Amino acid sequence: MTLRNFKHISASSLTEAAEILSKGKASAIAGGTDLLGVLKDKIHAESPELVVDLKTIPNLSYVKTGKKGLRIGALTTLTDISKNETIRENYALLAEAARSVASPEIRNMGTLGGNICQEPRCWYYRTPEDLFHCLRKGGSKCAALLGENRYHSIFGSVRVSVPACTQTCPGNIEIPAYMDHVRKGDLKAAARIILENNPIPAITGRICPHLCESKCNRSDFDEAVSIRNVEQVVGDYILDHAKEFLAPPKKQKKEGVAVVGSGPAGLSAAYYLRKAGYEVTVFEKMPKAGGMLTYGIPAHRLPKEVVERQVKAFEAMGIIFKMNTPVGGKGTTFKDLRKKFKNVFLASGAWGERSLDLDKKELLTPGIEFLSSIELGKKPVVGKTVLVIGGGNVAVDVAVTARRLGAAKVTMACLESREEMPAFEEEIAEALHEGVTFLTSFGPHRIIEKKGRISGMEFVSCTSVFDATGRFNPAFNPSVKKTLEADQIILAIGQATDLAYTKGEVDTQRGLIVIDEKPGPPIWTASMPAATSSAGPCP
């Protein structure tokens, strides 16, 4: 098999080699021919255009000790390292490692630099055309790391990429690292790792979608580790020891930051800003902090006392919460905040509810309004036969809540098929357990009313939800229709942001803030994009 063409340079100094390697597609060798085998076997999709030989650099064979510790030249042989008295006496593990990785003949010729430049000898890695799913080549698993000793490189199993669970986690939490501490019973160390990326694990440990578990390597043996439940335990430990983990900053900055909204984004921003020493004031329009955590998620999924404990812990850090204070009112306009505070963080969330472009739509009940009224102490009116439009988690929450509040029959209707529904499987299972029924692959067509009161809805068949490019673009078959009776129809087809309180000072496009280059006080934002509808009106 022929090699691909490449240029070869014999470096005269480390400076020269470093400069060459920093430019373009280049690889280093230290006298060995291992790289040639890699190129011949086409292990990589792209081969280097330039090979830099380090063995031609003079004076790189030495072992020295000093104030900064041990220094070993790149061209020092493994035999010299294994036999060096200083290394054997003070760095015995290194001496043993150099002795054990190769036969005496190879140790006599092999250098430290040569081994570092050498690519892994793992069978999976060495297979061309990515036949095996290898962590070193962009996969999510390392066979050696999981105990398959047949596939060890000379370095053993080395983690060179983000583990699959962490890679899938939206918060990028170092899951294996904190799990290791949990196994050892060191919850304190586990807590500190989680807090680096997530300041509210007691909350997320109860409601997060735990995407990490879908990629857990343990599934290859039996089932995924219940990562979310472990996170909940560590999160509760943090709240139990809030004075230690959520302490006020030791150094206070003069600058103040305004945070608009106290939902998960607002709480997280407030925590990290306060931790950095800023004076943080959170403006919240509702009577209680938490945003959707408090008013959008039912208590059976997220106990309200957990949110309250989290908020109190943040208050103890010195974060100021101003409740019943909507931005846009007297003295708290957006312009007022920008004058008073050096920085403003917008985390007002997506409280705007999407509706249907149908006649009589004013007879429909908004889903978020239905859920939030419970926390506001206003028990919502619930019909005997309830129809919930939507296939996501909010729709499930609405359906289950309606059932628990006394509805005799609750049906969820959505455009998606059962397999395509955006709601999590465990949420759907809970709805089925509560007696909720489903009408899938059908979209709203006409609201049926009698004497100004809802009596049902007519649906048409939805043949596809997304077009060939993957965009939300439902297609329907108007000849296939169904009619469901209902005395109440609740909408849960997505939410949208409402930034009207900025009075046009923030440019928006399709619910997203458009960033401009105008000078002035920064405006940070965590406003959610307009949610994709799961049950739009049909032709």
Coordinates of N, CA, C and O in Angstrom, one line a residue, residues 373-531:
S373 N -52.0 29.6 38.1 CA -53.1 30.0 39.0 C -53.2 29.2 40.3 O -53.6 29.7 41.3
I374 N -52.7 27.9 40.2 CA -52.7 27.1 41.4 C -51.7 27.7 42.4 O -52.1 27.8 43.6
E375 N -50.5 28.0 42.0 CA -49.5 28.6 43.0 C -50.0 30.0 43.5 O -49.6 30.4 44.6
L376 N -50.8 30.7 42.7 CA -51.3 32.0 43.1 C -52.5 31.9 44.0 O -53.1 32.9 44.4
G377 N -52.9 30.7 44.3 CA -54.0 30.4 45.2 C -55.3 30.5 44.6 O -56.4 30.6 45.3
K378 N -55.4 30.5 43.3 CA -56.7 30.6 42.5 C -56.9 29.2 41.9 O -56.4 28.9 40.8
K379 N -57.7 28.4 42.6 CA -58.0 27.1 42.0 C -58.6 27.2 40.7 O -59.7 27.8 40.6
P380 N -58.0 26.7 39.6 CA -58.6 26.8 38.3 C -59.9 26.0 38.1 O -60.0 25.0 38.7
V381 N -60.7 26.6 37.3 CA -61.9 25.8 36.9 C -61.5 24.7 36.0 O -60.8 24.9 35.0
V382 N -62.0 23.5 36.3 CA -61.7 22.3 35.5 C -63.0 21.7 35.0 O -63.9 21.4 35.8
G383 N -63.0 21.4 33.7 CA -64.2 20.8 33.1 C -64.2 19.3 33.4 O -63.3 18.7 33.9
K384 N -65.4 18.7 33.1 CA -65.5 17.2 33.3 C -64.7 16.5 32.2 O -64.1 15.4 32.4
T385 N -64.8 17.0 31.0 CA -64.1 16.4 29.8 C -63.2 17.5 29.3 O -63.6 18.5 28.7
V386 N -61.9 17.2 29.5 CA -60.9 18.2 29.2 C -60.0 17.7 28.0 O -59.6 16.6 27.9
L387 N -59.8 18.6 27.1 CA -59.0 18.4 25.9 C -57.7 19.3 26.0 O -57.8 20.5 26.1
V388 N -56.5 18.7 26.0 CA -55.3 19.4 26.1 C -54.6 19.4 24.7 O -54.4 18.3 24.2
I389 N -54.3 20.5 24.1 CA -53.7 20.6 22.8 C -52.2 20.8 23.0 O -51.7 21.7 23.6
G390 N -51.4 19.8 22.5 CA -49.9 19.8 22.7 C -49.4 18.5 23.0 O -50.1 17.6 23.6
G391 N -48.1 18.3 22.7 CA -47.5 17.0 22.9 C -46.2 17.1 23.7 O -45.5 16.1 23.8
G392 N -45.9 18.2 24.3 CA -44.7 18.4 25.1 C -44.9 18.2 26.6 O -46.0 17.8 27.1
N393 N -43.9 18.5 27.4 CA -43.9 18.2 28.8 C -44.9 19.2 29.5 O -45.6 18.8 30.5
V394 N -45.0 20.4 29.0 CA -46.0 21.3 29.6 C -47.4 20.8 29.4 O -48.3 20.8 30.3
A395 N -47.7 20.2 28.2 CA -49.0 19.6 27.9 C -49.3 18.5 28.9 O -50.4 18.3 29.4
V396 N -48.3 17.7 29.1 CA -48.4 16.5 30.1 C -48.7 17.1 31.5 O -49.6 16.5 32.2
D397 N -48.0 18.1 31.9 CA -48.2 18.7 33.2 C -49.6 19.2 33.3 O -50.3 19.0 34.4
V398 N -50.1 19.8 32.3 CA -51.5 20.3 32.3 C -52.5 19.2 32.4 O -53.5 19.2 33.2
A399 N -52.3 18.2 31.6 CA -53.2 17.0 31.5 C -53.2 16.3 32.9 O -54.3 16.0 33.4
V400 N -52.1 16.0 33.5 CA -52.0 15.3 34.7 C -52.7 16.2 35.8 O -53.4 15.7 36.7
T401 N -52.4 17.5 35.8 CA -52.9 18.4 36.8 C -54.5 18.4 36.7 O -55.2 18.4 37.7
A402 N -55.0 18.5 35.5 CA -56.4 18.5 35.3 C -57.1 17.3 35.8 O -58.1 17.3 36.4
R403 N -56.4 16.2 35.6 CA -56.9 14.9 36.0 C -57.0 14.8 37.6 O -58.0 14.4 38.2
R404 N -55.9 15.3 38.2 CA -55.8 15.3 39.7 C -56.8 16.3 40.3 O -57.2 16.1 41.5
L405 N -57.2 17.3 39.5 CA -58.1 18.3 40.1 C -59.6 17.9 39.8 O -60.5 18.7 40.2
G406 N -59.8 16.7 39.3 CA -61.2 16.2 39.2 C -61.7 16.0 37.8 O -62.9 15.5 37.7
A407 N -61.0 16.2 36.8 CA -61.6 16.0 35.4 C -61.8 14.5 35.2 O -61.0 13.7 35.5
A408 N -63.0 14.2 34.8 CA -63.4 12.7 34.6 C -62.6 12.1 33.4 O -62.3 11.0 33.4
K409 N -62.4 12.9 32.3 CA -61.7 12.4 31.2 C -60.8 13.5 30.6 O -61.2 14.7 30.5
V410 N -59.5 13.2 30.4 CA -58.6 14.1 29.8 C -57.9 13.5 28.6 O -57.4 12.3 28.7
T411 N -57.9 14.2 27.5 CA -57.3 13.7 26.3 C -56.2 14.7 25.8 O -56.5 15.9 25.8
M412 N -55.1 14.2 25.5 CA -54.0 15.0 24.9 C -54.0 14.8 23.4 O -54.0 13.7 22.9
A413 N -54.1 15.9 22.6 CA -54.1 15.8 21.1 C -52.9 16.6 20.6 O -52.6 17.7 21.0
C414 N -52.1 15.9 19.7 CA -50.9 16.6 19.2 C -50.7 16.2 17.7 O -51.2 15.2 17.2
L415 N -49.9 17.0 17.0 CA -49.6 16.7 15.6 C -48.7 15.5 15.5 O -48.8 14.8 14.5
E416 N -47.8 15.3 16.4 CA -46.8 14.3 16.3 C -47.4 12.9 16.5 O -48.4 12.7 17.2
S417 N -46.7 11.9 16.0 CA -47.0 10.5 16.3 C -46.6 10.2 17.7 O -45.9 11.0 18.3
R418 N -47.0 9.0 18.2 CA -46.6 8.6 19.5 C -45.1 8.6 19.7 O -44.5 9.0 20.7
E419 N -44.3 8.2 18.6 CA -42.9 8.1 18.7 C -42.2 9.5 18.6 O -41.1 9.6 19.0
E420 N -42.9 10.4 18.0 CA -42.3 11.7 17.8 C -42.7 12.7 18.9 O -42.1 13.8 18.9
M421 N -43.5 12.4 19.8 CA -43.9 13.4 20.8 C -42.7 13.9 21.5 O -41.9 13.2 22.0
P422 N -42.7 15.2 21.7 CA -41.5 15.8 22.4 C -41.5 15.6 23.9 O -40.4 15.8 24.5
A423 N -42.6 15.2 24.5 CA -42.6 15.0 25.9 C -41.7 13.8 26.2 O -41.5 12.9 25.4
F424 N -41.1 13.8 27.4 CA -40.2 12.7 27.9 C -41.0 11.5 28.1 O -42.2 11.5 28.5
E425 N -40.3 10.3 27.9 CA -41.0 9.0 28.0 C -41.6 8.9 29.4 O -42.7 8.4 29.6
E426 N -40.9 9.2 30.4 CA -41.3 9.0 31.8 C -42.6 9.9 32.1 O -43.4 9.6 32.9
E427 N -42.6 11.1 31.4 CA -43.7 12.0 31.6 C -45.0 11.4 30.9 O -46.1 11.4 31.5
I428 N -44.8 10.8 29.7 CA -45.9 10.2 29.0 C -46.4 9.0 29.8 O -47.6 8.8 30.0
A429 N -45.5 8.2 30.4 CA -45.8 7.1 31.2 C -46.7 7.5 32.4 O -47.7 6.8 32.8
E430 N -46.3 8.6 33.0 CA -47.0 9.1 34.2 C -48.5 9.5 33.7 O -49.4 9.3 34.4
A431 N -48.6 10.2 32.6 CA -49.9 10.6 32.1 C -50.8 9.4 31.9 O -52.0 9.4 32.2
L432 N -50.2 8.4 31.2 CA -51.0 7.1 31.0 C -51.4 6.5 32.3 O -52.6 6.0 32.5
H433 N -50.5 6.5 33.3 CA -50.8 6.0 34.7 C -52.0 6.8 35.3 O -52.8 6.2 36.0
E434 N -52.0 8.1 35.0 CA -53.1 8.9 35.6 C -54.4 8.8 34.8 O -55.4 9.4 35.2
G435 N -54.4 8.0 33.7 CA -55.6 7.8 33.0 C -55.8 8.8 31.8 O -56.9 8.9 31.2
V436 N -54.8 9.5 31.4 CA -54.9 10.4 30.3 C -54.8 9.6 29.0 O -54.0 8.7 28.9
T437 N -55.7 9.9 28.0 CA -55.6 9.3 26.7 C -55.0 10.2 25.7 O -54.9 11.4 25.9
F438 N -54.6 9.6 24.5 CA -53.9 10.4 23.5 C -54.5 10.3 22.2 O -55.0 9.2 21.8
L439 N -54.5 11.4 21.5 CA -54.9 11.4 20.1 C -53.7 12.0 19.3 O -53.4 13.2 19.4
T440 N -53.0 11.1 18.7 CA -51.7 11.6 18.0 C -51.9 11.7 16.5 O -52.8 11.1 15.9
S441 N -51.0 12.5 15.9 CA -51.0 12.7 14.4 C -52.3 13.3 13.9 O -52.8 13.1 12.8
F442 N -52.9 14.2 14.8 CA -54.0 15.0 14.4 C -53.8 16.4 14.9 O -53.3 16.7 15.9
G443 N -54.3 17.4 14.0 CA -54.2 18.8 14.4 C -55.5 19.5 14.5 O -56.5 19.1 13.8
P444 N -55.6 20.6 15.3 CA -56.9 21.3 15.5 C -57.3 21.9 14.1 O -56.5 22.5 13.4
H445 N -58.6 21.8 13.9 CA -59.2 22.4 12.6 C -60.3 23.3 12.9 O -60.4 24.4 12.2
R446 N -61.2 23.0 13.9 CA -62.3 23.9 14.1 C -62.8 23.7 15.6 O -62.8 22.6 16.1
I447 N -63.0 24.9 16.3 CA -63.5 24.8 17.6 C -65.0 24.8 17.5 O -65.7 25.5 16.8
I448 N -65.6 23.8 18.3 CA -67.1 23.6 18.3 C -67.6 24.2 19.5 O -67.2 23.9 20.6
E449 N -68.6 25.1 19.4 CA -69.2 25.8 20.6 C -70.7 25.8 20.4 O -71.3 25.8 19.3
K450 N -71.4 25.8 21.6 CA -72.8 26.0 21.6 C -73.2 27.0 22.7 O -72.8 26.9 23.8
K451 N -73.9 28.0 22.2 CA -74.3 29.1 23.1 C -73.2 29.7 23.8 O -73.2 30.0 25.1
G452 N -72.1 29.9 23.1 CA -70.9 30.6 23.7 C -70.1 29.8 24.6 O -69.1 30.3 25.2
R453 N -70.3 28.5 24.6 CA -69.5 27.6 25.5 C -68.9 26.5 24.6 O -69.5 26.0 23.6
I454 N -67.7 26.1 24.9 CA -67.0 25.0 24.2 C -67.8 23.7 24.3 O -68.2 23.3 25.5
S455 N -67.9 23.0 23.2 CA -68.5 21.6 23.3 C -67.6 20.6 22.6 O -67.9 19.4 22.7
G456 N -66.5 21.0 22.0 CA -65.6 20.1 21.4 C -64.7 20.7 20.4 O -64.6 21.9 20.2
M457 N -63.9 19.9 19.6 CA -63.0 20.3 18.6 C -62.9 19.3 17.5 O -63.0 18.1 17.7
E458 N -62.9 19.8 16.3 CA -62.7 19.0 15.1 C -61.2 19.0 14.7 O -60.5 20.0 14.7
F459 N -60.7 17.8 14.4 CA -59.3 17.6 14.0 C -59.2 17.0 12.6 O -60.1 16.4 12.1
V460 N -58.0 17.3 12.0 CA -57.7 16.7 10.7 C -56.4 15.9 10.8 O -55.5 16.3 11.7
S461 N -56.2 14.9 10.0 CA -55.0 14.1 10.1 C -53.7 14.9 9.7 O -53.7 15.6 8.7
C462 N -52.7 14.7 10.5 CA -51.4 15.3 10.2 C -50.5 14.2 9.7 O -50.2 13.2 10.3
T463 N -50.1 14.4 8.4 CA -49.3 13.3 7.7 C -47.8 13.4 8.0 O -47.1 12.5 8.0
S464 N -47.3 14.7 8.3 CA -45.9 14.9 8.7 C -45.8 16.2 9.4 O -46.5 17.2 9.1
V465 N -44.9 16.2 10.4 CA -44.7 17.4 11.2 C -43.6 18.3 10.7 O -43.7 19.5 10.7
F466 N -42.6 17.7 10.1 CA -41.4 18.4 9.7 C -41.2 18.1 8.2 O -41.5 17.1 7.7
D467 N -40.6 19.1 7.5 CA -40.4 18.9 6.0 C -39.0 18.2 5.8 O -38.4 17.8 6.8
A468 N -38.6 18.1 4.6 CA -37.4 17.4 4.2 C -36.2 18.0 4.9 O -35.2 17.3 5.1
T469 N -36.2 19.3 5.1 CA -35.0 20.0 5.7 C -35.0 19.9 7.2 O -34.1 20.4 7.9
G470 N -36.1 19.3 7.8 CA -36.2 19.2 9.3 C -36.8 20.4 10.0 O -36.9 20.5 11.2
R471 N -37.4 21.3 9.2 CA -38.1 22.5 9.7 C -39.5 22.1 10.1 O -40.2 21.3 9.4
F472 N -40.1 22.8 11.1 CA -41.5 22.6 11.5 C -42.4 23.1 10.4 O -42.4 24.3 10.1
N473 N -43.0 22.2 9.7 CA -43.9 22.6 8.6 C -44.9 21.5 8.3 O -44.8 20.7 7.4
P474 N -45.9 21.4 9.2 CA -46.9 20.3 9.2 C -47.6 20.2 7.9 O -47.9 21.2 7.2
A475 N -47.9 18.9 7.5 CA -48.7 18.7 6.3 C -49.9 17.9 6.7 O -49.8 17.0 7.7
F476 N -51.1 18.1 6.1 CA -52.3 17.5 6.6 C -53.1 16.8 5.4 O -52.9 17.1 4.3
N477 N -54.0 15.9 5.8 CA -54.9 15.3 4.9 C -56.3 15.7 5.4 O -56.9 15.0 6.2
P478 N -56.9 16.7 4.8 CA -58.2 17.3 5.2 C -59.3 16.3 5.1 O -60.4 16.5 5.7
S479 N -59.1 15.2 4.3 CA -60.2 14.3 4.1 C -60.4 13.3 5.3 O -61.4 12.7 5.4
V480 N -59.4 13.3 6.2 CA -59.5 12.4 7.4 C -59.7 13.3 8.6 O -58.8 14.1 9.0
K481 N -60.9 13.2 9.2 CA -61.2 14.1 10.3 C -61.7 13.3 11.5 O -62.1 12.1 11.4
K482 N -61.5 13.9 12.7 CA -62.1 13.3 13.9 C -62.6 14.5 14.8 O -62.1 15.6 14.7
T483 N -63.7 14.2 15.5 CA -64.2 15.1 16.4 C -64.3 14.6 17.8 O -64.7 13.5 18.1
L484 N -63.8 15.4 18.8 CA -63.7 15.0 20.2 C -64.6 16.0 21.0 O -64.5 17.2 20.8
E485 N -65.4 15.5 21.9 CA -66.2 16.3 22.7 C -65.4 16.8 23.9 O -64.5 16.1 24.4
A486 N -65.7 18.0 24.4 CA -64.9 18.5 25.5 C -65.7 19.8 26.0 O -66.2 20.5 25.2
D487 N -65.7 20.0 27.3 CA -66.3 21.2 27.8 C -65.2 22.2 28.3 O -65.5 23.3 28.8
Q488 N -63.9 21.8 28.1 CA -62.8 22.7 28.3 C -61.6 22.3 27.4 O -61.3 21.1 27.3
I489 N -61.0 23.3 26.7 CA -59.8 23.0 25.9 C -58.7 23.9 26.4 O -58.8 25.1 26.5
I490 N -57.6 23.2 26.8 CA -56.4 23.9 27.3 C -55.3 23.9 26.3 O -54.9 22.8 25.8
L491 N -54.7 25.0 26.0 CA -53.6 25.1 25.0 C -52.3 25.0 25.7 O -52.0 25.7 26.7
A492 N -51.4 24.1 25.1 CA -50.0 24.0 25.6 C -49.2 23.7 24.4 O -48.5 22.6 24.3
I493 N -49.1 24.7 23.5 CA -48.5 24.4 22.2 C -47.2 25.3 22.0 O -46.7 25.5 20.9
G494 N -46.7 25.7 23.2 CA -45.4 26.4 23.1 C -45.5 27.8 23.7 O -46.6 28.4 23.8
Q495 N -44.4 28.4 24.0 CA -44.4 29.7 24.6 C -43.5 30.7 23.8 O -42.7 30.2 23.0
A496 N -43.6 31.9 24.1 CA -42.7 32.9 23.4 C -42.3 34.0 24.4 O -42.9 34.2 25.4
T497 N -41.2 34.7 24.0 CA -40.7 35.7 24.9 C -41.5 37.0 24.7 O -42.1 37.2 23.7
D498 N -41.5 37.8 25.7 CA -42.1 39.1 25.7 C -41.2 40.2 26.2 O -40.9 40.3 27.4
L499 N -40.6 40.9 25.3 CA -39.6 41.9 25.7 C -40.1 43.3 25.5 O -39.4 44.3 25.3
A500 N -41.5 43.5 25.6 CA -42.1 44.8 25.4 C -41.6 45.8 26.4 O -41.6 47.0 26.2
Y501 N -41.2 45.3 27.6 CA -40.8 46.2 28.7 C -39.5 46.9 28.4 O -39.1 47.9 29.0
T502 N -38.8 46.5 27.3 CA -37.5 47.2 27.0 C -37.8 48.4 26.1 O -36.9 49.2 25.8
K503 N -39.1 48.6 25.7 CA -39.6 49.8 25.0 C -38.8 50.0 23.7 O -38.4 51.1 23.4
G504 N -38.4 48.9 23.0 CA -37.7 49.0 21.8 C -36.3 49.3 21.9 O -35.6 49.4 20.9
E505 N -35.7 49.3 23.1 CA -34.3 49.5 23.3 C -33.5 48.3 22.9 O -32.2 48.3 22.8
V506 N -34.1 47.2 22.9 CA -33.5 45.9 22.5 C -34.2 45.4 21.2 O -35.4 45.2 21.2
D507 N -33.4 45.2 20.2 CA -33.9 44.7 18.9 C -34.1 43.3 19.0 O -33.3 42.5 19.5
T508 N -35.3 42.8 18.5 CA -35.6 41.4 18.6 C -36.0 40.9 17.2 O -36.5 41.7 16.3
Q509 N -35.8 39.7 17.0 CA -36.2 39.0 15.7 C -36.7 37.6 16.0 O -35.9 36.8 16.5
R510 N -37.9 37.3 15.8 CA -38.5 36.0 16.0 C -38.3 35.6 17.5 O -37.9 34.4 17.8
G511 N -38.4 36.5 18.4 CA -38.3 36.2 19.8 C -36.9 36.2 20.3 O -36.7 36.0 21.5
L512 N -35.9 36.4 19.5 CA -34.5 36.4 19.9 C -34.0 37.8 19.9 O -34.4 38.6 19.1
I513 N -33.1 38.1 20.8 CA -32.5 39.4 20.9 C -31.4 39.5 19.8 O -30.6 38.6 19.6
V514 N -31.4 40.6 19.0 CA -30.5 40.8 17.9 C -29.3 41.6 18.5 O -29.5 42.7 19.1
I515 N -28.1 41.1 18.5 CA -27.0 41.7 19.1 C -26.5 42.9 18.2 O -26.4 42.7 17.0
D516 N -26.3 44.0 18.7 CA -25.7 45.2 17.9 C -24.4 45.5 18.5 O -23.9 45.1 19.5
E517 N -23.7 46.4 17.8 CA -22.3 46.8 18.2 C -22.3 48.2 18.8 O -21.3 48.9 18.9
K518 N -23.5 48.7 19.2 CA -23.5 50.1 19.8 C -22.8 50.1 21.1 O -22.9 49.2 21.9
P519 N -22.0 51.1 21.4 CA -21.4 51.2 22.7 C -22.4 51.5 23.8 O -23.4 52.1 23.5
G520 N -22.1 51.2 25.0 CA -22.9 51.4 26.1 C -22.9 50.3 27.1 O -22.2 49.3 26.9
P521 N -23.6 50.4 28.2 CA -23.6 49.4 29.2 C -24.1 48.1 28.6 O -25.0 48.0 27.8
P522 N -23.4 47.0 29.0 CA -23.8 45.7 28.4 C -25.2 45.2 28.8 O -25.6 45.6 29.9
I523 N -25.8 44.5 28.0 CA -27.1 43.9 28.3 C -26.9 42.4 28.1 O -26.7 41.9 27.0
W524 N -26.9 41.6 29.2 CA -26.8 40.2 29.1 C -28.2 39.6 29.0 O -29.1 40.1 29.6
T525 N -28.3 38.5 28.3 CA -29.7 38.0 28.2 C -29.7 36.5 28.2 O -28.8 35.8 27.7
A526 N -30.7 35.9 28.8 CA -30.9 34.5 28.7 C -32.4 34.3 28.3 O -33.0 33.3 28.7
S527 N -33.0 35.2 27.6 CA -34.4 35.1 27.2 C -34.5 33.9 26.3 O -33.6 33.7 25.4
M528 N -35.5 33.1 26.4 CA -35.6 31.9 25.6 C -36.2 32.2 24.3 O -36.9 33.2 24.1
P529 N -35.7 31.5 23.2 CA -36.3 31.7 21.9 C -37.8 31.2 21.9 O -38.2 30.5 22.8
A530 N -38.5 31.7 20.9 CA -39.9 31.3 20.8 C -39.9 29.8 20.6 O -39.2 29.2 19.8
A531 N -40.8 29.1 21.4 CA -40.9 27.7 21.4 C -41.6 27.2 20.2 O -42.5 27.9 19.6

